[in-house]
Coordinates of C-alpha atoms in Angstrom, one line a residue:
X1 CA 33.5 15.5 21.8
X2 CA 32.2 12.6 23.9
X3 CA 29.8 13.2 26.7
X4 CA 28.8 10.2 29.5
X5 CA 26.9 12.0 31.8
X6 CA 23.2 12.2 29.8
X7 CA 22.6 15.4 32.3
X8 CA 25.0 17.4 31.4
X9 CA 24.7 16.4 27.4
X10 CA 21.3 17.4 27.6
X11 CA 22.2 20.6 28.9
X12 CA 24.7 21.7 26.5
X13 CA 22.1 20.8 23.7
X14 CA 19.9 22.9 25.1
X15 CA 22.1 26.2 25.3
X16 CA 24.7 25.0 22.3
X17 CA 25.1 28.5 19.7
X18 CA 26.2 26.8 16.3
X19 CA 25.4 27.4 12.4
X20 CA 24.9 23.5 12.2
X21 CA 23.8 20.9 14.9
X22 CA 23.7 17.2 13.7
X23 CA 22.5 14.5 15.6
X24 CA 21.6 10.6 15.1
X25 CA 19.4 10.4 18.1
X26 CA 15.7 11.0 16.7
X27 CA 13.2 12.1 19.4
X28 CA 14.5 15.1 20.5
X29 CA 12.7 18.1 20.2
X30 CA 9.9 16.4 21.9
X31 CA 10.3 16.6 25.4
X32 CA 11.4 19.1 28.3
X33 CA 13.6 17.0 28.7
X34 CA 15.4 16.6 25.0
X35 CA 14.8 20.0 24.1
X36 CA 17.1 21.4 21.3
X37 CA 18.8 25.1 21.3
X38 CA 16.8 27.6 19.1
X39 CA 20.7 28.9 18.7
X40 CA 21.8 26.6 16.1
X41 CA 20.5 27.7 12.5
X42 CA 20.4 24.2 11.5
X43 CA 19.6 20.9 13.2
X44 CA 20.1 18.4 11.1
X45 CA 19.4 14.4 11.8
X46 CA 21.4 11.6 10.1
X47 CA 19.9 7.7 10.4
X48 CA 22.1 5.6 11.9
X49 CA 20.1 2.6 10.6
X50 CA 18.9 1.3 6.6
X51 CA 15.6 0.3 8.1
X52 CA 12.1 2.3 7.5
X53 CA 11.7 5.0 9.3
X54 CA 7.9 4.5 10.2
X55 CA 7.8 1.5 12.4
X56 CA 10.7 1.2 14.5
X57 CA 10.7 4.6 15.9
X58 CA 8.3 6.8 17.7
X59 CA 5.4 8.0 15.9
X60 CA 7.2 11.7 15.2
X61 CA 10.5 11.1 15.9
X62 CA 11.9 13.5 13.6
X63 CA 9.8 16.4 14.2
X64 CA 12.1 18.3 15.9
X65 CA 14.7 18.6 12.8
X66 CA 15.3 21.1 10.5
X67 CA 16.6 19.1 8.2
X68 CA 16.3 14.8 8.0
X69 CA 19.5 13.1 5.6
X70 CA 17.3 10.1 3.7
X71 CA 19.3 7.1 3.3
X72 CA 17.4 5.8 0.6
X73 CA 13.6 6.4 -1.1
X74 CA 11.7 4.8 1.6
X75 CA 12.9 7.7 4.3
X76 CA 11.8 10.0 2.0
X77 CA 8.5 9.2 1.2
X78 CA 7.7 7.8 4.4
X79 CA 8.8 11.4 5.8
X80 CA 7.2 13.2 3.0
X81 CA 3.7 11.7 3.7
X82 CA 4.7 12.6 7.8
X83 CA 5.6 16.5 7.2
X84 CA 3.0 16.8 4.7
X85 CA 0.1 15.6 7.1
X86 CA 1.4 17.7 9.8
X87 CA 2.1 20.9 7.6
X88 CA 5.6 21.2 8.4
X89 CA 8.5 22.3 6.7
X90 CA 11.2 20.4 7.2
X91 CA 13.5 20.0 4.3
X92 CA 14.6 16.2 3.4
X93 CA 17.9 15.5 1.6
X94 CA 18.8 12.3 -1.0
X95 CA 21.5 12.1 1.8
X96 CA 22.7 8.6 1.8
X97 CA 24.1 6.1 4.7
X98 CA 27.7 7.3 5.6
X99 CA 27.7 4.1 8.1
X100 CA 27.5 1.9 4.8
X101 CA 30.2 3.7 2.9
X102 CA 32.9 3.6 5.5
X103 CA 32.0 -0.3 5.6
X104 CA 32.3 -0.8 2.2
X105 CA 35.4 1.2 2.2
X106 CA 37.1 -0.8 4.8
X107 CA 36.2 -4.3 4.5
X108 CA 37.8 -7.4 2.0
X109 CA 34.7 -9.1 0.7
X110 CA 35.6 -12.5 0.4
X111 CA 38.2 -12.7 3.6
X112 CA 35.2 -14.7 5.5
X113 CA 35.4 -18.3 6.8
X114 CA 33.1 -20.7 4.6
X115 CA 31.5 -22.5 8.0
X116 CA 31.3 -19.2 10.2
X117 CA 27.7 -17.6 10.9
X118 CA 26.9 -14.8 13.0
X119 CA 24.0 -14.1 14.8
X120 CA 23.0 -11.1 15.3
X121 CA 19.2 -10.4 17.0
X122 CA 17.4 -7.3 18.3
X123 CA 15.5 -7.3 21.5
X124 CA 12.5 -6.5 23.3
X125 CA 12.3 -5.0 26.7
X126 CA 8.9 -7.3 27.4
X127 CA 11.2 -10.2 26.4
X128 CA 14.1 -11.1 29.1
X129 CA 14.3 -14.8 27.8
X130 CA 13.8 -14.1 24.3
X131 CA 17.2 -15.2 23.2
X132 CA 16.9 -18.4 25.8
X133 CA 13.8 -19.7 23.7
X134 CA 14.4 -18.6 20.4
X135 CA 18.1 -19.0 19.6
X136 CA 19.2 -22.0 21.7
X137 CA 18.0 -24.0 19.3
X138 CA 19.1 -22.9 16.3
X139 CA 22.6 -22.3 18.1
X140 CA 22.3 -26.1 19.0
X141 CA 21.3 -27.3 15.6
X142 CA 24.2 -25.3 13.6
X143 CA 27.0 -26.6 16.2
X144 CA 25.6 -30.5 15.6
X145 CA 26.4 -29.9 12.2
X146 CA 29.5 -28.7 12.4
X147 CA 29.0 -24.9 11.9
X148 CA 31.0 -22.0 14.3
X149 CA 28.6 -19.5 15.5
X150 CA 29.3 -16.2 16.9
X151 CA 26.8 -14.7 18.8
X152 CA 26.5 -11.1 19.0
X153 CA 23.6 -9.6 21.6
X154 CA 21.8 -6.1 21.1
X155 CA 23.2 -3.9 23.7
X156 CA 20.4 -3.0 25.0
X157 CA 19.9 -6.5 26.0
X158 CA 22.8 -6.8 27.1
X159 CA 22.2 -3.4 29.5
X160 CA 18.8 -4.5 30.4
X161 CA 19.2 -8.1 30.9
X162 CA 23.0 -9.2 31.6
X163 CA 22.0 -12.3 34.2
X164 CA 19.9 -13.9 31.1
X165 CA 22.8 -13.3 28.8
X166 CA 25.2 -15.2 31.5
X167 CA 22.7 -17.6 31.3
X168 CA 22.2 -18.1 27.8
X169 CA 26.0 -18.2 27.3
X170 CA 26.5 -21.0 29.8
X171 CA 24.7 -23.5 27.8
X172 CA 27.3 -23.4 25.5
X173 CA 30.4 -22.8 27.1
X174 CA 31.9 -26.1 26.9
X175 CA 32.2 -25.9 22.8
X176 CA 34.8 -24.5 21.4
X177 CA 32.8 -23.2 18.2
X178 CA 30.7 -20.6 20.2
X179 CA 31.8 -17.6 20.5
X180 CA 30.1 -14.8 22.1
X181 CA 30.8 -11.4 21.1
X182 CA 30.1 -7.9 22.5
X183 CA 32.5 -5.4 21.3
X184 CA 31.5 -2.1 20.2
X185 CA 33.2 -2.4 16.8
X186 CA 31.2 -5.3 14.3
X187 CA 33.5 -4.6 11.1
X188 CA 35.7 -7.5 12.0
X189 CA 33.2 -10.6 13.0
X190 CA 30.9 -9.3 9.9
X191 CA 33.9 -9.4 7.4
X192 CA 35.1 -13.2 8.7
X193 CA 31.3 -14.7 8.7
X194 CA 30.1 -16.3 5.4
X195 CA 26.3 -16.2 6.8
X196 CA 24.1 -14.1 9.2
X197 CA 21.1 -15.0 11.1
X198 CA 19.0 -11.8 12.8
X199 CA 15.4 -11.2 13.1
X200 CA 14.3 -8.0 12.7
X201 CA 17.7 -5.9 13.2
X202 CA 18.9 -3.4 11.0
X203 CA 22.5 -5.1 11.0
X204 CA 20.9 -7.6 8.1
X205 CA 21.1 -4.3 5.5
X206 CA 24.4 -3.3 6.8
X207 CA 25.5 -6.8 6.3
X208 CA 24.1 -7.8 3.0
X209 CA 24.7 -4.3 1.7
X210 CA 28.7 -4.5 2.4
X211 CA 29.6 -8.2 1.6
X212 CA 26.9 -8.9 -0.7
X213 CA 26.4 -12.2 1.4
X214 CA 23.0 -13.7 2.2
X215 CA 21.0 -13.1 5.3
X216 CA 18.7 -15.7 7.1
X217 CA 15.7 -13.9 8.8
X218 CA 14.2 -15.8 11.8
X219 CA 10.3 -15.0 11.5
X220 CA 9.4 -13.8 15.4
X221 CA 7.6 -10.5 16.4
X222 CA 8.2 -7.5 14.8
X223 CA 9.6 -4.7 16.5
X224 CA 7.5 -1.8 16.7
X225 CA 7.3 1.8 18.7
X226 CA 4.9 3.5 16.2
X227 CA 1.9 1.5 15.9
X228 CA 0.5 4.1 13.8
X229 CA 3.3 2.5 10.6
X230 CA 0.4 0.5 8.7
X231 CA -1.0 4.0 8.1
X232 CA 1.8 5.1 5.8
X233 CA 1.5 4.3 1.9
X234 CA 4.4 2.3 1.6
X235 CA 5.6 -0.9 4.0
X236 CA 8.6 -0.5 6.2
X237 CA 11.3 -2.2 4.0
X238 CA 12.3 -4.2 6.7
X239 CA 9.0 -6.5 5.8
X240 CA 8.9 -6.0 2.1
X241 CA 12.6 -6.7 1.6
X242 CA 13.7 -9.7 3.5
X243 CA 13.5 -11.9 0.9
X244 CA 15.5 -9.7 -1.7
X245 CA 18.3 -10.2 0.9
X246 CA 18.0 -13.8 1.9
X247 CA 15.6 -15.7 3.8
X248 CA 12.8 -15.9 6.1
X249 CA 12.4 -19.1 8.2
X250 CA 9.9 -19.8 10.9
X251 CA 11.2 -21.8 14.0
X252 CA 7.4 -23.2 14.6
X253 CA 7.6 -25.0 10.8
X254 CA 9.2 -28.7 10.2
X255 CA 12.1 -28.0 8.9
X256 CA 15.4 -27.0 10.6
X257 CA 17.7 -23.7 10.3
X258 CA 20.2 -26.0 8.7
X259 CA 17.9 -26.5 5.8
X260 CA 17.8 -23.0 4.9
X261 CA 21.3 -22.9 5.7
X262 CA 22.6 -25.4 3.1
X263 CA 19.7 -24.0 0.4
X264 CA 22.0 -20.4 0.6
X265 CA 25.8 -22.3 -0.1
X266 CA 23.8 -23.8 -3.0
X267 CA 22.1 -20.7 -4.6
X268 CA 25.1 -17.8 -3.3
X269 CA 24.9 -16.4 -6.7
X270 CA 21.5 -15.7 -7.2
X271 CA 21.5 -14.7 -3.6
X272 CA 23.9 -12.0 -4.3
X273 CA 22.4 -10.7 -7.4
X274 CA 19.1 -9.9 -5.4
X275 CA 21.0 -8.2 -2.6
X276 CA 22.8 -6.3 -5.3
X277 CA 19.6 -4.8 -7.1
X278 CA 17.9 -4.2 -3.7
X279 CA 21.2 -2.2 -2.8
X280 CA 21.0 0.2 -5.8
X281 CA 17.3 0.5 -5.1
X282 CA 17.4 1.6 -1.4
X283 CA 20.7 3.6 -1.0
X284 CA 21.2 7.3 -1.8
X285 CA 24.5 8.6 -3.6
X286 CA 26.3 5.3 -2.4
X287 CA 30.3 5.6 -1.6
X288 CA 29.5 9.5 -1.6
X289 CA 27.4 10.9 1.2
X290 CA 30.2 12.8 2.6
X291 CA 30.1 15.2 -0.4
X292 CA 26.2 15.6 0.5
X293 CA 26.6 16.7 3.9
X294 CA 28.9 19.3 2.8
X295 CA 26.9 20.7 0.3
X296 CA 23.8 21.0 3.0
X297 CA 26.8 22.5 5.7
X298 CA 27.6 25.2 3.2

């Protein structure tokens, strides 16, 4: 069932009677406002996202589930530590990332075009021009040498700051090898794009993970909700990883995007041993999280 009117969803969460209740929206519980049914016996959360759980969402985001489907070893102990500090009982699964299993289900890995890169960045609210300053350039220096770039914005950005976005888009709208992209469904431009550039987006797991193709991280400011995170044992893996995945390149250093760019088609083997081994370390019960669910349904 699909709901656009946020009131009336809200309501029907809050009154819903069912044995199971599962959700990929963290934070509720912990409002007035997103307050779940005591009439469902289980209320159950499912990430919609590789990333740590500890930085890029709300200090106690998860509170308010019963139950919390790990994708991988860092949820768990990140949560573990969480529950354990605050005394509660909430019961975490070795779930998996369904998300990641229907990609890797329904994708041809080597169907990509060898000069194609897509960029994919997160946003900030604080940041209207943030795509203007940062990514022109790069966008610039990949279509001087000859590279097609598809450009796909966060929708929040796009929600929040669509007159930038027109903006940003008009300095390239005179060459043919830009393309910008904001369909809901990624599977396709991810399948056809040998590279992808992103920041600190949680597509550059999703990507790596399915096609077992290198990522180039452009080094900018972290995105973070729970300042609390550097509290927490472990590092999100969204810092610790990046370089099992790919790159990391600063814009402020001397040497161009297109550097690291032709250092990748060189080393595309080693690259996609890493990304392999960092796959089997991070992911839960991969190609079967399905049979997981049911098992915590019954």
């Amino acid at each position: 069932m699909e709901f656009n009117n946020q009131f009336f969803l809200l309501l029907i969460l809050s009154i819903i009677e069912c044995e199971n209740l599962i959700l990929t929206t963290p934070d509720f519980g912990k409002s007035k406002k997103l307050k779940i049914s005591k009439r469902c016996k289980k209320v159950i959360y499912i990430f919609h996202s590789a990333v740590s759980s500890s930085m890029i969402y709300n200090e106690g985001a998860f509170d308010g589930y019963d139950y919390a489907c790990c994708v991988g070893d860092h949820h768990f102990l990140e949560l573990s530590e969480r529950y354990s500090e605050k005394k509660q009982s909430n019961h975490l699964v070795k779930f998996g990332y369904p998300y990641l299993d229907y990609l890797m289900v329904n994708t041809e890995k080597n169907n990509f075009e060898k000069n194609l890169i897509l960029i994919a960045p997160t946003w900030y609210p604080e940041y209207p021009d943030y795509y203007e300053s940062i990514y022109k350039p790069i966008i610039e220096d990949l279509l001087e040498n000859k590279f097609k770039v598809i450009f796909r914005p966060h929708p929040e950005y796009l929600k929040r700051f669509s007159n930038n976005f027109y903006d940003f888009k008009q300095n390239f709208s005179s060459n043919q090898n830009f393309e910008a992209n904001d369909d809901d469904e990624n599977l396709q431009i991810m399948q056809k794009s040998n590279f992808l550039i992103t920041d600190w987006s949680g597509i550059a797991f999703e990507y790596a993970y399915t096609f077992l193709r290198p990522v180039i991280f452009v080094e900018g400011p972290k995105k973070i909700l729970n300042k609390n995170y550097t509290k927490f044992k472990n590092s999100p893996i969204e810092i610790t990883d990046r370089e099992e995945l790919g790159e990391i390149w600063n814009p402020r250093e001397d040497y161009k995007v297109i550097d690291v760019v032709q250092k990748i088609k060189i080393n595309e083997i080693l690259y996609k041993e890493k990304i392999t081994k960092n796959l089997e370390k991070n992911i839960y019960n991969l190609g079967k999280s399905s049979e997981e669910i049911l098992k915590l349904l019954n």
